[in-house]
Amino acid sequence: MQKSTTDLIYSNPHSQVKDFTFDAQVAEVFPDMISRSVPGYNTIIDTIGRLSQRYVTDKSNVYDLGCSLGAATLAMRRAIDAENCQIIGVDNSGAMVERCKIHIQAFKGRTPVEIRQANIQDIDIKNASMVVLNFTLQFIDKAERQALISKIAQGLNPGGILVLSEKITQSDEVSRELLTDLHHEFKKANGYSELEVAQKRTALENVMRTDTLETHHQRLSQAGFNHITPWFQCFNFFSLVAIK
Ligand SMILES: C[S@@+](CC[C@H](N)C(=O)[O-])C[C@H]1O[C@@H](n2cnc3c(N)ncnc32)[C@H](O)[C@@H]1O
Ligand SMILES: O=C(O)C(=O)C[C@]1(C(=O)O)C=C[C@@H](O)C=C1
């Protein structure tokens, strides 16, 4: 994992909390922010690497959609045994892409990596053996999620795999409050104050909209995935694999 500065973005009171964006300030502290905010993040990154060793096939494309600083891309590049494939990392944040390119170049690897600045909704997905959406779909407009998942399903070769990790919500209020509280306790145990947790929550309110596990399942089935199974959940964070 890249050396990173401590996330202090929400440590002082903001007179007005602005909507969260993946700007330079966030990109600068991102490894620290995500590992202190998402339970199991390192396990998920390691597992994406393991899955790439198993599923990536010769002469195919691998996509890391919403690649941020390239953590999943690097885990896959370390693990892929297949020949003549390439990893395409895509992110629409200029600040992330700029740092991701430097980060990727700092490590050696056999599989070529291309990092593109683009909206993942606009790119072609073809000849793919593996696609990763690691905490990215939650930032896409809800009405546009089915089209993106269907495009991924169409671009995957038979037997290809999508890894989808998301923060989820629960339709049952008691369960939702419990998992939200446990997540906030997790963040406080990782050094975030009550104020930081509250301000970050407000900042994310309009930009990160979570679905239930059932909605994810329905969307993936509708897209034509044949085998769908969650492999990880901690509080309101989960990861699943969907195989075509
Ligand atoms: C929570 S981060 C993803 C973390 C990353 N996948 C990892 O494993 O470390 C979400 C990323 O998705 C990117 N993103 C959000 N919407 C996007 C879009 N429409 N097109 C491309 N990237 C997008 C953001 O810029 C951000 O870098
Ligand atoms: O809920 C939170 O506190 C989060 O920070 C979650 C989350 C995410 O799930 O992607 C949101 C934004 C940041 O990119 C890092 C983590």
Short mmCIF file of C-alpha atoms and ligand atoms in Angstrom, two decimals:
data_model
loop_
_atom_site.label_atom_id
_atom_site.label_comp_id
_atom_site.label_asym_id
_atom_site.label_seq_id
_atom_site.Cartn_x
_atom_site.Cartn_y
_atom_site.Cartn_z
CA MET A 1 0.00 0.00 0.00
CA GLN A 2 1.17 3.47 -0.86
CA LYS A 3 2.56 5.71 1.89
CA SER A 4 -0.11 8.31 2.62
CA THR A 5 -0.92 11.30 4.70
CA THR A 6 -3.45 11.08 7.52
CA ASP A 7 -7.02 12.02 6.62
CA LEU A 8 -7.89 15.16 8.61
CA ILE A 9 -10.39 16.56 6.06
CA TYR A 10 -13.38 16.65 8.43
CA SER A 11 -11.49 17.15 11.71
CA ASN A 12 -12.38 20.85 12.12
CA PRO A 13 -15.96 22.18 12.12
CA HIS A 14 -17.05 23.26 8.62
CA SER A 15 -19.59 26.13 8.63
CA GLN A 16 -21.21 24.39 5.68
CA VAL A 17 -20.29 20.82 4.74
CA LYS A 18 -19.82 20.63 0.95
CA ASP A 19 -20.70 17.55 -1.10
CA PHE A 20 -17.92 14.96 -1.12
CA THR A 21 -15.76 14.88 -4.28
CA PHE A 22 -12.70 12.89 -5.27
CA ASP A 23 -10.53 16.01 -5.55
CA ALA A 24 -6.81 16.52 -4.87
CA GLN A 25 -7.34 16.84 -1.11
CA VAL A 26 -9.13 13.47 -0.99
CA ALA A 27 -6.71 11.80 -3.44
CA GLU A 28 -3.78 12.86 -1.24
CA VAL A 29 -5.10 11.03 1.85
CA PHE A 30 -7.12 8.33 0.07
CA PRO A 31 -5.28 5.13 1.19
CA ASP A 32 -5.56 6.25 4.84
CA MET A 33 -9.19 7.37 4.39
CA ILE A 34 -10.44 4.18 2.77
CA SER A 35 -8.61 1.77 5.05
CA ARG A 36 -9.92 3.56 8.17
CA SER A 37 -13.46 3.87 6.72
CA VAL A 38 -14.19 0.57 5.00
CA PRO A 39 -14.06 -2.54 7.20
CA GLY A 40 -12.19 -5.34 5.45
CA TYR A 41 -10.77 -3.12 2.69
CA ASN A 42 -7.36 -4.84 2.71
CA THR A 43 -8.99 -8.29 2.69
CA ILE A 44 -11.10 -7.25 -0.29
CA ILE A 45 -8.07 -5.96 -2.21
CA ASP A 46 -6.12 -9.19 -1.47
CA THR A 47 -9.08 -11.30 -2.57
CA ILE A 48 -9.43 -9.37 -5.84
CA GLY A 49 -5.80 -10.39 -6.47
CA ARG A 50 -6.57 -14.05 -5.73
CA LEU A 51 -9.63 -14.00 -7.97
CA SER A 52 -7.61 -12.52 -10.83
CA GLN A 53 -5.15 -15.41 -10.62
CA ARG A 54 -8.08 -17.81 -10.95
CA TYR A 55 -10.24 -16.07 -13.55
CA VAL A 56 -8.08 -13.94 -15.85
CA THR A 57 -7.49 -15.75 -19.12
CA ASP A 58 -4.84 -15.37 -21.84
CA LYS A 59 -5.34 -12.54 -24.35
CA SER A 60 -8.20 -10.93 -22.43
CA ASN A 61 -8.89 -7.51 -20.90
CA VAL A 62 -9.27 -6.79 -17.19
CA TYR A 63 -11.08 -3.63 -16.10
CA ASP A 64 -10.74 -1.77 -12.79
CA LEU A 65 -13.65 0.71 -12.88
CA GLY A 66 -13.27 3.64 -10.49
CA CYS A 67 -9.65 2.61 -9.90
CA SER A 68 -8.74 5.60 -7.64
CA LEU A 69 -5.02 5.15 -6.86
CA GLY A 70 -4.89 1.66 -8.37
CA ALA A 71 -4.93 -0.60 -5.30
CA ALA A 72 -7.01 -3.32 -7.02
CA THR A 73 -5.07 -2.92 -10.28
CA LEU A 74 -1.78 -3.51 -8.45
CA ALA A 75 -3.17 -6.52 -6.55
CA MET A 76 -4.28 -8.04 -9.87
CA ARG A 77 -1.03 -7.26 -11.65
CA ARG A 78 0.88 -9.04 -8.88
CA ALA A 79 -1.35 -12.13 -9.10
CA ILE A 80 -2.23 -12.66 -12.79
CA ASP A 81 -0.56 -15.70 -14.34
CA ALA A 82 -2.31 -15.43 -17.74
CA GLU A 83 -0.31 -14.34 -20.80
CA ASN A 84 -0.89 -11.40 -23.14
CA CYS A 85 -3.68 -9.76 -21.17
CA GLN A 86 -3.93 -6.14 -20.12
CA ILE A 87 -5.43 -4.22 -17.20
CA ILE A 88 -7.39 -1.06 -17.96
CA GLY A 89 -7.97 1.19 -14.94
CA VAL A 90 -10.56 3.95 -15.39
CA ASP A 91 -11.44 6.90 -13.18
CA ASN A 92 -13.05 10.25 -13.93
CA SER A 93 -11.15 12.14 -11.22
CA GLY A 94 -8.11 13.94 -12.68
CA ALA A 95 -6.49 14.08 -9.22
CA MET A 96 -6.83 10.29 -8.78
CA VAL A 97 -5.66 9.44 -12.33
CA GLU A 98 -2.58 11.67 -12.07
CA ARG A 99 -1.48 10.01 -8.81
CA CYS A 100 -2.53 6.53 -9.94
CA LYS A 101 -0.23 6.69 -12.98
CA ILE A 102 2.76 7.63 -10.80
CA HIS A 103 1.86 4.94 -8.29
CA ILE A 104 1.56 2.19 -10.92
CA GLN A 105 4.89 3.16 -12.53
CA ALA A 106 6.62 2.78 -9.17
CA PHE A 107 6.03 -0.99 -9.23
CA LYS A 108 7.23 -3.52 -11.78
CA GLY A 109 4.87 -6.03 -13.36
CA ARG A 110 4.53 -8.38 -16.29
CA THR A 111 0.95 -7.46 -17.27
CA PRO A 112 0.63 -4.08 -19.02
CA VAL A 113 -1.56 -1.47 -17.30
CA GLU A 114 -3.31 1.45 -18.96
CA ILE A 115 -4.87 4.13 -16.74
CA ARG A 116 -7.55 6.25 -18.43
CA GLN A 117 -9.39 9.35 -17.26
CA ALA A 118 -12.99 8.73 -18.36
CA ASN A 119 -16.52 8.22 -17.16
CA ILE A 120 -16.95 4.44 -16.75
CA GLN A 121 -20.41 4.85 -18.28
CA ASP A 122 -18.85 5.98 -21.59
CA ILE A 123 -16.15 3.35 -22.14
CA ASP A 124 -16.33 0.16 -24.20
CA ILE A 125 -15.97 -3.10 -22.33
CA LYS A 126 -14.89 -5.96 -24.52
CA ASN A 127 -13.15 -9.31 -24.39
CA ALA A 128 -13.11 -9.08 -20.58
CA SER A 129 -12.30 -12.00 -18.28
CA MET A 130 -12.57 -9.87 -15.10
CA VAL A 131 -14.18 -6.55 -14.15
CA VAL A 132 -13.82 -4.85 -10.76
CA LEU A 133 -16.25 -2.29 -9.33
CA ASN A 134 -14.74 -1.79 -5.89
CA PHE A 135 -16.90 0.81 -4.09
CA THR A 136 -17.65 2.71 -7.32
CA LEU A 137 -21.23 1.81 -8.35
CA GLN A 138 -22.57 3.64 -5.26
CA PHE A 139 -21.44 6.93 -6.85
CA ILE A 140 -23.33 6.34 -10.14
CA ASP A 141 -26.85 7.75 -10.58
CA LYS A 142 -29.27 5.01 -9.44
CA ALA A 143 -31.27 5.21 -12.67
CA GLU A 144 -28.10 4.51 -14.68
CA ARG A 145 -26.79 1.52 -12.72
CA GLN A 146 -28.67 -1.18 -14.66
CA ALA A 147 -27.25 0.04 -17.99
CA LEU A 148 -23.69 -0.06 -16.60
CA ILE A 149 -24.07 -3.55 -15.09
CA SER A 150 -25.66 -4.82 -18.33
CA LYS A 151 -22.81 -3.33 -20.40
CA ILE A 152 -20.30 -5.13 -18.14
CA ALA A 153 -22.19 -8.43 -18.48
CA GLN A 154 -22.18 -8.07 -22.26
CA GLY A 155 -18.45 -7.27 -22.37
CA LEU A 156 -17.46 -10.26 -20.24
CA ASN A 157 -16.47 -13.50 -21.96
CA PRO A 158 -18.36 -16.66 -20.89
CA GLY A 159 -17.05 -17.69 -17.45
CA GLY A 160 -15.81 -14.13 -16.81
CA ILE A 161 -16.20 -12.55 -13.38
CA LEU A 162 -17.40 -9.24 -11.96
CA VAL A 163 -16.31 -8.32 -8.43
CA LEU A 164 -18.78 -5.81 -6.97
CA SER A 165 -18.06 -4.24 -3.58
CA GLU A 166 -20.46 -1.68 -2.09
CA LYS A 167 -21.73 -0.03 1.02
CA ILE A 168 -25.29 -1.33 1.35
CA THR A 169 -28.45 -0.31 3.14
CA GLN A 170 -31.12 -2.45 4.81
CA SER A 171 -34.85 -2.04 4.24
CA ASP A 172 -35.48 -3.04 7.87
CA GLU A 173 -34.94 0.05 10.01
CA VAL A 174 -33.70 -1.72 13.14
CA SER A 175 -31.07 -3.64 11.15
CA ARG A 176 -30.07 -0.49 9.27
CA GLU A 177 -29.52 1.49 12.47
CA LEU A 178 -27.55 -1.34 14.06
CA LEU A 179 -25.15 -1.75 11.10
CA THR A 180 -24.76 2.03 10.73
CA ASP A 181 -23.89 2.33 14.44
CA LEU A 182 -21.40 -0.53 14.24
CA HIS A 183 -19.76 1.12 11.24
CA HIS A 184 -19.50 4.45 13.05
CA GLU A 185 -17.96 2.67 16.06
CA PHE A 186 -15.46 1.05 13.67
CA LYS A 187 -14.51 4.50 12.34
CA LYS A 188 -14.13 5.90 15.86
CA ALA A 189 -11.96 2.93 16.85
CA ASN A 190 -9.79 3.92 13.86
CA GLY A 191 -9.27 7.41 15.23
CA TYR A 192 -12.09 9.44 13.65
CA SER A 193 -13.94 11.76 16.05
CA GLU A 194 -17.72 12.08 16.38
CA LEU A 195 -17.43 15.37 14.42
CA GLU A 196 -15.44 13.76 11.58
CA VAL A 197 -17.93 10.90 11.29
CA ALA A 198 -20.91 13.31 11.27
CA GLN A 199 -19.42 15.78 8.75
CA LYS A 200 -18.30 13.01 6.36
CA ARG A 201 -21.77 11.48 6.58
CA THR A 202 -23.35 14.81 5.58
CA ALA A 203 -20.81 15.27 2.75
CA LEU A 204 -21.67 11.84 1.32
CA GLU A 205 -25.45 12.18 1.64
CA ASN A 206 -26.10 13.64 -1.83
CA VAL A 207 -23.36 11.82 -3.72
CA MET A 208 -23.28 8.25 -2.43
CA ARG A 209 -26.60 6.44 -2.63
CA THR A 210 -26.62 2.87 -1.40
CA ASP A 211 -28.82 -0.02 -2.55
CA THR A 212 -30.01 -3.09 -0.66
CA LEU A 213 -28.38 -6.46 -1.30
CA GLU A 214 -31.68 -7.57 -2.94
CA THR A 215 -31.51 -4.68 -5.44
CA HIS A 216 -27.93 -5.60 -6.38
CA HIS A 217 -28.95 -9.22 -6.82
CA GLN A 218 -31.94 -8.34 -9.06
CA ARG A 219 -29.86 -5.99 -11.20
CA LEU A 220 -27.15 -8.62 -11.76
CA SER A 221 -29.72 -11.31 -12.60
CA GLN A 222 -31.42 -8.99 -15.07
CA ALA A 223 -28.04 -8.32 -16.69
CA GLY A 224 -27.67 -12.07 -17.32
CA PHE A 225 -25.17 -13.17 -14.68
CA ASN A 226 -25.65 -16.87 -13.99
CA HIS A 227 -23.88 -17.29 -10.63
CA ILE A 228 -24.05 -14.58 -7.98
CA THR A 229 -22.67 -14.94 -4.48
CA PRO A 230 -21.64 -12.52 -1.75
CA TRP A 231 -18.26 -13.64 -0.41
CA PHE A 232 -17.70 -10.89 2.21
CA GLN A 233 -19.78 -8.75 4.55
CA CYS A 234 -18.79 -6.67 7.55
CA PHE A 235 -21.47 -4.34 8.92
CA ASN A 236 -22.95 -2.43 5.96
CA PHE A 237 -20.10 -3.20 3.55
CA PHE A 238 -20.12 -6.20 1.28
CA SER A 239 -18.46 -7.72 -1.75
CA LEU A 240 -19.87 -10.24 -4.19
CA VAL A 241 -18.79 -12.13 -7.27
CA ALA A 242 -21.04 -12.48 -10.32
CA ILE A 243 -19.98 -14.99 -12.96
CA LYS A 244 -21.31 -15.04 -16.51
C1 LIG B 1 -14.41 4.73 -3.31
S1 LIG B 1 -13.46 5.08 -4.69
C2 LIG B 1 -12.97 3.49 -5.31
C3 LIG B 1 -11.85 2.82 -4.59
C4 LIG B 1 -10.99 1.94 -5.46
N1 LIG B 1 -11.76 1.15 -6.38
C5 LIG B 1 -10.11 1.08 -4.59
O1 LIG B 1 -10.33 -0.14 -4.57
O2 LIG B 1 -9.22 1.60 -3.91
C6 LIG B 1 -14.58 5.54 -5.97
C7 LIG B 1 -13.84 6.01 -7.22
O3 LIG B 1 -14.76 6.00 -8.30
C8 LIG B 1 -14.51 7.13 -9.11
N2 LIG B 1 -15.74 7.40 -9.86
C9 LIG B 1 -16.95 7.76 -9.39
N3 LIG B 1 -17.83 7.90 -10.40
C10 LIG B 1 -17.16 7.60 -11.55
C11 LIG B 1 -17.51 7.57 -12.93
N4 LIG B 1 -18.74 7.86 -13.34
N5 LIG B 1 -16.56 7.24 -13.83
C12 LIG B 1 -15.30 6.97 -13.43
N6 LIG B 1 -14.91 6.97 -12.14
C13 LIG B 1 -15.82 7.28 -11.21
C14 LIG B 1 -14.10 8.21 -8.13
O4 LIG B 1 -13.38 9.26 -8.76
C15 LIG B 1 -13.28 7.42 -7.12
O5 LIG B 1 -11.92 7.45 -7.41
O1 LIG B 2 -19.08 5.69 4.83
C1 LIG B 2 -17.97 6.14 4.92
O2 LIG B 2 -17.50 6.70 5.85
C2 LIG B 2 -17.07 6.04 3.86
O3 LIG B 2 -16.12 6.72 3.92
C3 LIG B 2 -17.29 5.11 2.77
C4 LIG B 2 -16.49 5.40 1.53
C5 LIG B 2 -16.86 4.31 0.53
O4 LIG B 2 -17.59 3.40 0.86
O5 LIG B 2 -16.40 4.41 -0.59
C6 LIG B 2 -16.83 6.68 0.96
C7 LIG B 2 -15.96 7.53 0.43
C8 LIG B 2 -14.51 7.31 0.47
O6 LIG B 2 -14.11 7.04 -0.80
C9 LIG B 2 -14.13 6.15 1.27
C10 LIG B 2 -15.05 5.30 1.78
#
